CSV table of C-alpha atoms and ligand atoms in Angstrom, one decimal:
chain,number,residue,atom,x,y,z
A,1,VAL,CA,0.0,0.0,0.0
A,2,SER,CA,1.3,3.4,-0.9
A,3,ALA,CA,1.9,6.1,1.8
A,4,ALA,CA,-0.3,8.4,-0.4
A,5,GLU,CA,-3.3,6.1,0.0
A,6,LEU,CA,-2.9,5.8,3.8
A,7,PHE,CA,-2.3,9.6,4.3
A,8,ALA,CA,-5.4,10.4,2.3
A,9,ALA,CA,-7.5,8.2,4.6
A,10,ARG,CA,-5.8,9.7,7.7
A,11,TYR,CA,-6.1,13.4,6.7
A,12,GLY,CA,-8.7,13.5,4.0
A,13,ALA,CA,-7.7,13.9,0.4
A,14,THR,CA,-7.2,17.6,0.4
A,15,ASN,CA,-5.1,17.8,3.6
A,16,ALA,CA,-3.0,14.8,3.0
A,17,PRO,CA,0.8,15.3,3.1
A,18,THR,CA,3.2,13.5,0.8
A,19,ALA,CA,6.1,11.2,1.4
A,20,THR,CA,7.7,9.0,-1.2
A,21,ILE,CA,9.0,6.2,1.1
A,22,GLU,CA,7.8,2.6,1.4
A,23,LEU,CA,5.8,2.1,4.6
A,24,PRO,CA,6.5,-1.2,6.4
A,25,GLU,CA,3.5,-3.2,7.7
A,26,ALA,CA,4.0,-2.0,11.3
A,27,VAL,CA,3.6,1.6,10.2
A,28,GLU,CA,0.6,0.8,8.0
A,29,LEU,CA,-1.1,-0.9,11.0
A,30,ILE,CA,-0.6,2.2,13.1
A,31,LEU,CA,-1.9,4.5,10.3
A,32,ARG,CA,-4.9,2.3,9.8
A,33,HIS,CA,-6.0,2.6,13.5
A,34,ARG,CA,-9.7,3.0,14.2
A,35,THR,CA,-11.6,2.6,17.4
A,36,VAL,CA,-13.9,-0.4,17.6
A,37,ARG,CA,-17.3,-0.1,19.4
A,38,GLN,CA,-19.0,-3.2,18.1
A,39,PHE,CA,-17.8,-6.6,19.0
A,40,THR,CA,-18.7,-10.2,18.1
A,41,ASP,CA,-19.4,-12.6,20.9
A,42,GLN,CA,-16.2,-14.5,20.3
A,43,PRO,CA,-14.3,-14.7,23.6
A,44,VAL,CA,-10.7,-13.5,24.1
A,45,SER,CA,-8.4,-16.4,25.1
A,46,ASP,CA,-6.0,-16.2,28.1
A,47,ASP,CA,-3.2,-16.8,25.6
A,48,HIS,CA,-4.2,-13.7,23.7
A,49,LEU,CA,-4.3,-11.7,26.9
A,50,THR,CA,-0.9,-13.0,27.9
A,51,ALA,CA,0.5,-11.8,24.6
A,52,LEU,CA,-1.2,-8.4,24.9
A,53,ILE,CA,-0.1,-7.8,28.5
A,54,ALA,CA,3.5,-8.6,27.4
A,55,ALA,CA,3.1,-6.0,24.6
A,56,ALA,CA,1.8,-3.5,27.1
A,57,GLN,CA,4.8,-4.2,29.5
A,58,SER,CA,7.2,-3.8,26.6
A,59,ALA,CA,6.4,-0.1,26.4
A,60,PRO,CA,9.1,2.2,27.8
A,61,SER,CA,8.6,3.3,31.4
A,62,SER,CA,9.8,6.4,33.3
A,63,SER,CA,13.0,5.3,35.0
A,64,ASN,CA,11.7,1.7,34.6
A,65,GLN,CA,9.4,2.3,37.6
A,66,GLN,CA,6.4,0.7,35.8
A,67,ALA,CA,4.0,2.7,38.0
A,68,TYR,CA,0.8,1.2,36.6
A,69,SER,CA,-1.4,-1.9,36.9
A,70,ILE,CA,-3.9,-3.4,34.6
A,71,ILE,CA,-7.2,-5.0,35.9
A,72,GLU,CA,-8.9,-7.5,33.6
A,73,VAL,CA,-12.7,-7.5,33.9
A,74,ARG,CA,-14.8,-10.3,32.4
A,75,ASP,CA,-17.6,-10.8,35.0
A,76,GLU,CA,-20.9,-9.9,33.3
A,77,LEU,CA,-22.5,-8.2,36.3
A,78,ARG,CA,-19.4,-6.1,36.9
A,79,LYS,CA,-19.4,-5.1,33.2
A,80,GLU,CA,-23.0,-4.0,33.6
A,81,ARG,CA,-21.9,-1.8,36.5
A,82,LEU,CA,-19.1,-0.4,34.3
A,83,ARG,CA,-21.7,0.3,31.6
A,84,ASP,CA,-23.7,2.3,34.1
A,85,VAL,CA,-20.5,4.3,35.1
A,86,GLY,CA,-19.9,4.8,31.3
A,87,ARG,CA,-23.5,6.3,31.0
A,88,GLY,CA,-24.9,3.3,29.2
A,89,SER,CA,-22.5,2.7,26.2
A,90,ALA,CA,-23.8,-0.8,25.1
A,91,PHE,CA,-20.5,-2.0,23.9
A,92,LEU,CA,-19.1,-2.1,27.4
A,93,THR,CA,-21.1,-5.3,28.0
A,94,GLU,CA,-20.7,-6.6,24.5
A,95,ALA,CA,-16.9,-6.5,24.7
A,96,PRO,CA,-15.7,-9.8,26.2
A,97,VAL,CA,-13.0,-8.0,28.2
A,98,ILE,CA,-12.7,-4.6,29.8
A,99,LEU,CA,-9.2,-3.7,30.9
A,100,LEU,CA,-8.7,-0.9,33.5
A,101,PHE,CA,-5.5,1.0,33.4
A,102,VAL,CA,-4.4,2.1,36.9
A,103,ALA,CA,-1.8,4.7,37.9
A,104,ASP,CA,-0.2,2.7,40.6
A,105,TRP,CA,2.1,4.0,43.4
A,106,ALA,CA,0.6,1.5,45.9
A,107,ARG,CA,3.2,-1.1,44.8
A,108,HIS,CA,6.1,1.3,45.5
A,109,SER,CA,4.5,2.3,48.8
A,110,GLN,CA,4.3,-1.4,49.8
A,111,ILE,CA,7.9,-1.9,48.9
A,112,ALA,CA,8.9,1.2,50.9
A,113,MET,CA,6.8,-0.1,53.8
A,114,TRP,CA,8.5,-3.5,53.8
A,115,ALA,CA,11.8,-1.6,54.0
A,116,GLY,CA,10.5,0.6,56.8
A,117,GLU,CA,10.9,3.7,54.7
A,118,PRO,CA,8.3,6.5,54.0
A,119,SER,CA,6.8,7.1,50.5
A,120,VAL,CA,6.9,10.9,50.4
A,121,THR,CA,6.9,11.4,46.7
A,122,GLN,CA,3.6,9.6,46.0
A,123,GLY,CA,1.8,12.9,46.8
A,124,TYR,CA,3.3,15.0,44.1
A,125,LEU,CA,2.0,15.9,40.7
A,126,GLU,CA,5.1,14.6,39.1
A,127,SER,CA,4.3,11.1,40.4
A,128,THR,CA,0.7,11.3,39.2
A,129,LEU,CA,2.0,12.3,35.8
A,130,VAL,CA,4.6,9.5,35.7
A,131,GLY,CA,1.9,6.9,36.6
A,132,ALA,CA,-0.5,8.3,34.0
A,133,ILE,CA,2.1,8.5,31.2
A,134,ASP,CA,3.5,5.0,32.0
A,135,ALA,CA,-0.1,3.6,31.9
A,136,ALA,CA,-1.0,5.4,28.7
A,137,LEU,CA,2.1,4.1,26.9
A,138,ALA,CA,1.5,0.6,28.0
A,139,ALA,CA,-2.1,0.9,26.9
A,140,GLN,CA,-1.3,2.1,23.5
A,141,ASN,CA,1.3,-0.7,22.9
A,142,LEU,CA,-1.5,-3.1,23.8
A,143,VAL,CA,-3.9,-1.4,21.4
A,144,THR,CA,-1.5,-1.7,18.5
A,145,ALA,CA,-0.7,-5.3,19.4
A,146,ALA,CA,-4.4,-6.1,19.6
A,147,SER,CA,-5.0,-4.7,16.2
A,148,ALA,CA,-2.1,-6.7,14.8
A,149,LEU,CA,-3.8,-9.8,16.2
A,150,GLY,CA,-7.1,-8.8,14.4
A,151,MET,CA,-8.7,-7.5,17.6
A,152,GLY,CA,-10.4,-4.2,18.3
A,153,THR,CA,-10.3,-1.7,21.2
A,154,CYS,CA,-12.0,1.4,22.5
A,155,TYR,CA,-10.5,3.5,25.2
A,156,LEU,CA,-13.0,4.5,28.0
A,157,GLY,CA,-12.3,7.8,29.6
A,158,SER,CA,-16.0,7.6,30.7
A,159,LEU,CA,-14.9,5.2,33.5
A,160,ARG,CA,-13.5,8.3,35.3
A,161,ASN,CA,-17.1,9.5,35.8
A,162,GLU,CA,-17.3,7.8,39.2
A,163,PRO,CA,-13.8,7.5,40.7
A,164,ASP,CA,-15.0,6.7,44.3
A,165,PHE,CA,-17.4,3.9,43.0
A,166,MET,CA,-14.6,2.5,40.9
A,167,ALA,CA,-12.1,2.5,43.8
A,168,GLU,CA,-14.6,0.6,45.9
A,169,GLU,CA,-15.7,-1.8,43.1
A,170,PHE,CA,-12.1,-2.8,42.3
A,171,GLY,CA,-10.7,-2.7,45.8
A,172,LEU,CA,-8.0,-0.1,45.0
A,173,PRO,CA,-5.5,0.6,47.7
A,174,ASP,CA,-4.2,4.1,48.7
A,175,GLY,CA,-2.0,5.3,45.8
A,176,ALA,CA,-3.9,3.6,43.0
A,177,VAL,CA,-6.3,5.4,40.7
A,178,ILE,CA,-8.2,4.2,37.6
A,179,LEU,CA,-7.2,6.4,34.7
A,180,PHE,CA,-9.2,4.9,31.9
A,181,GLY,CA,-10.6,1.6,30.6
A,182,LEU,CA,-10.2,-0.3,27.3
A,183,ALA,CA,-12.9,-2.4,25.8
A,184,LEU,CA,-11.3,-5.3,24.0
A,185,GLY,CA,-12.7,-8.0,21.7
A,186,TRP,CA,-13.1,-9.1,18.1
A,187,PRO,CA,-14.4,-6.4,15.8
A,188,ASP,CA,-17.9,-6.8,14.3
A,189,PRO,CA,-17.2,-6.4,10.6
A,190,THR,CA,-20.5,-4.7,10.0
A,191,GLU,CA,-19.6,-1.6,12.2
A,192,PRO,CA,-19.9,1.5,10.0
A,193,ALA,CA,-16.7,3.2,11.2
A,194,GLY,CA,-13.6,4.0,9.2
A,195,ILE,CA,-10.3,5.8,9.6
A,196,LYS,CA,-11.1,9.1,11.2
A,197,PRO,CA,-9.2,12.1,9.8
A,198,ARG,CA,-6.8,14.0,12.0
A,199,LEU,CA,-5.8,17.6,12.1
A,200,PRO,CA,-3.5,18.7,9.2
A,201,GLN,CA,0.1,18.0,10.1
A,202,LYS,CA,0.8,21.7,9.9
A,203,ALA,CA,-1.5,22.3,12.9
A,204,VAL,CA,0.4,20.0,15.3
A,205,TRP,CA,3.9,19.8,13.8
A,206,HIS,CA,6.0,22.9,14.9
A,207,ALA,CA,9.5,23.6,13.8
A,208,GLU,CA,11.9,24.6,16.5
A,209,ARG,CA,9.4,26.9,18.3
A,210,TYR,CA,5.7,27.0,18.9
A,211,ARG,CA,3.6,28.6,16.2
A,212,ALA,CA,0.1,29.8,16.9
A,213,THR,CA,-2.8,27.9,15.5
A,214,GLU,CA,-4.0,29.1,12.1
A,215,LEU,CA,-7.7,29.4,11.4
A,216,GLU,CA,-7.3,28.0,7.8
A,217,ASP,CA,-5.8,24.7,9.2
A,218,ILE,CA,-8.7,24.3,11.6
A,219,GLU,CA,-11.3,25.1,8.9
A,220,ALA,CA,-9.6,22.6,6.5
A,221,TYR,CA,-9.8,20.0,9.2
A,222,SER,CA,-13.4,20.7,10.0
A,223,ARG,CA,-14.2,20.2,6.3
A,224,ALA,CA,-12.3,16.9,6.2
A,225,LEU,CA,-14.1,15.6,9.2
A,226,ALA,CA,-17.4,16.7,7.9
A,227,ASP,CA,-16.7,14.8,4.7
A,228,TYR,CA,-15.9,11.7,6.8
A,229,TYR,CA,-19.1,12.0,8.9
A,230,ALA,CA,-21.2,12.9,5.9
A,231,PRO,CA,-23.0,9.5,5.7
A,232,GLN,CA,-23.7,9.6,9.4
A,233,ILE,CA,-25.2,13.2,9.7
A,234,ARG,CA,-23.6,14.9,12.6
A,235,PRO,CA,-25.3,17.8,14.4
A,236,HIS,CA,-22.1,19.8,14.8
A,237,THR,CA,-18.7,20.5,13.2
A,238,TRP,CA,-15.4,19.8,14.9
A,239,VAL,CA,-15.0,23.5,15.6
A,240,GLU,CA,-18.4,23.6,17.4
A,241,PHE,CA,-17.5,20.3,19.2
A,242,ALA,CA,-14.1,21.8,20.3
A,243,ILE,CA,-15.8,24.9,21.6
A,244,SER,CA,-18.4,22.9,23.5
A,245,ARG,CA,-15.7,21.0,25.3
A,246,MET,CA,-14.1,24.3,26.4
A,247,LYS,CA,-16.7,27.0,27.0
A,248,ASP,CA,-18.1,25.8,30.3
A,249,LEU,CA,-17.8,23.0,32.9
A,250,THR,CA,-20.3,20.8,31.1
A,251,GLY,CA,-17.5,20.0,28.7
A,252,LEU,CA,-15.9,18.0,31.5
A,253,LYS,CA,-19.0,15.8,31.8
A,254,GLY,CA,-19.0,15.8,35.6
A,255,ARG,CA,-15.2,15.2,35.8
A,256,GLU,CA,-14.3,18.7,37.0
A,257,ARG,CA,-13.6,17.4,40.5
A,258,MET,CA,-10.9,14.9,39.4
A,259,ARG,CA,-8.2,16.5,41.6
A,260,GLU,CA,-10.2,16.0,44.8
A,261,ALA,CA,-11.0,12.4,43.6
A,262,PHE,CA,-7.3,11.7,43.0
A,263,ALA,CA,-6.5,13.2,46.5
A,264,ARG,CA,-9.0,10.7,48.1
A,265,ARG,CA,-7.0,7.9,46.3
A,266,GLY,CA,-3.8,9.1,47.9
A,267,LEU,CA,-2.5,11.0,44.9
A,268,PRO,CA,-3.1,14.7,45.9
A,269,SER,CA,-0.8,15.8,43.1
A,270,ASN,CA,0.9,18.6,45.1
B,1,FMN,C1,-8.0,8.5,26.7
B,1,FMN,C2,-9.2,8.3,25.7
B,1,FMN,C3,-10.4,8.1,26.3
B,1,FMN,C4,-11.5,7.8,25.4
B,1,FMN,N1,-12.7,7.6,26.0
B,1,FMN,C5,-13.8,7.2,25.2
B,1,FMN,C6,-15.0,6.9,25.8
B,1,FMN,O1,-15.2,7.0,27.0
B,1,FMN,N2,-16.0,6.4,25.0
B,1,FMN,C7,-15.8,6.3,23.6
B,1,FMN,O2,-16.8,5.8,22.9
B,1,FMN,N3,-14.6,6.6,23.0
B,1,FMN,C8,-13.6,7.0,23.8
B,1,FMN,N4,-12.4,7.3,23.2
B,1,FMN,C9,-12.1,7.1,21.8
B,1,FMN,C10,-12.1,8.4,21.0
B,1,FMN,O3,-13.3,8.9,20.9
B,1,FMN,C11,-11.4,8.1,19.6
B,1,FMN,O4,-10.1,7.6,19.8
B,1,FMN,C12,-11.4,9.4,18.8
B,1,FMN,O5,-12.7,9.8,18.5
B,1,FMN,C13,-10.7,9.2,17.5
B,1,FMN,O6,-11.3,8.1,16.7
B,1,FMN,P1,-10.4,6.9,16.3
B,1,FMN,O7,-9.7,6.3,17.5
B,1,FMN,O8,-11.4,5.9,15.6
B,1,FMN,O9,-9.4,7.3,15.3
B,1,FMN,C14,-11.3,7.7,24.0
B,1,FMN,C15,-10.0,7.8,23.5
B,1,FMN,C16,-8.9,8.1,24.4
B,1,FMN,C17,-7.5,8.2,23.8
């Protein structure tokens, strides 16, 4: 497959960049990413999960601290409760597995406790960031490996809607907080979803120093995304969507008290 064809799908024909190099399969797989929200009822084997967790753990990790955990959820009733936290998204119960990615300093604190040492740094923003970055890198490695195995995934930020409920449901110790979930399963081939265009490269790729956003790039993107969504009839453009996420607290969908919730989990992020 030519880079041109893949770039056209990723950016929309008019915004696509050019590059006259051959793209290896691994890069093609990444460029073809799409979120999957419809799953068949085929189960996910333990061997598949073993391979996927190994892929996740192969991600780089800040100072090799590996400050994250992954909770596998298969229980039907528990998935129904997760669907409620996710405000009813049906695919949360259709997916055979939900993985929860946890920023986890509880393990380090346990190690410090065994040694009779304090765990002072757990409370600082830097530690929260390290846990969140490590977890996100592991998750994305897993997503790419899953797609190479023919599986599909959907990240679930919606599982941050009820952090206290989640901590209770999953027995989280002090120092551990659920950052996001990932629905995992075998994609239903009838799902009407494709490769979703991204912002033009010019809008995100800065040379040497930051360059302010240009209206024409944003408008070009809004048009590309509108073309992508044309068969699905969307009530808003990307610009309107971006504004609605920023203009008032409703854009945070009830997650405006995340700092306090993290503090209750022992990650005050000072
Ligand atoms: C951290 C994160 C959280 C997300 N949370 C949700 C979610 O709660 N529900 C959902 O349907 N999609 C969720 N998504 C998927 C995004 O909507 C999706 O990645 C985006 O629209 C781009 O589409 P694509 O992945 O198909 O290219 C999330 C993605 C990320 C990276």
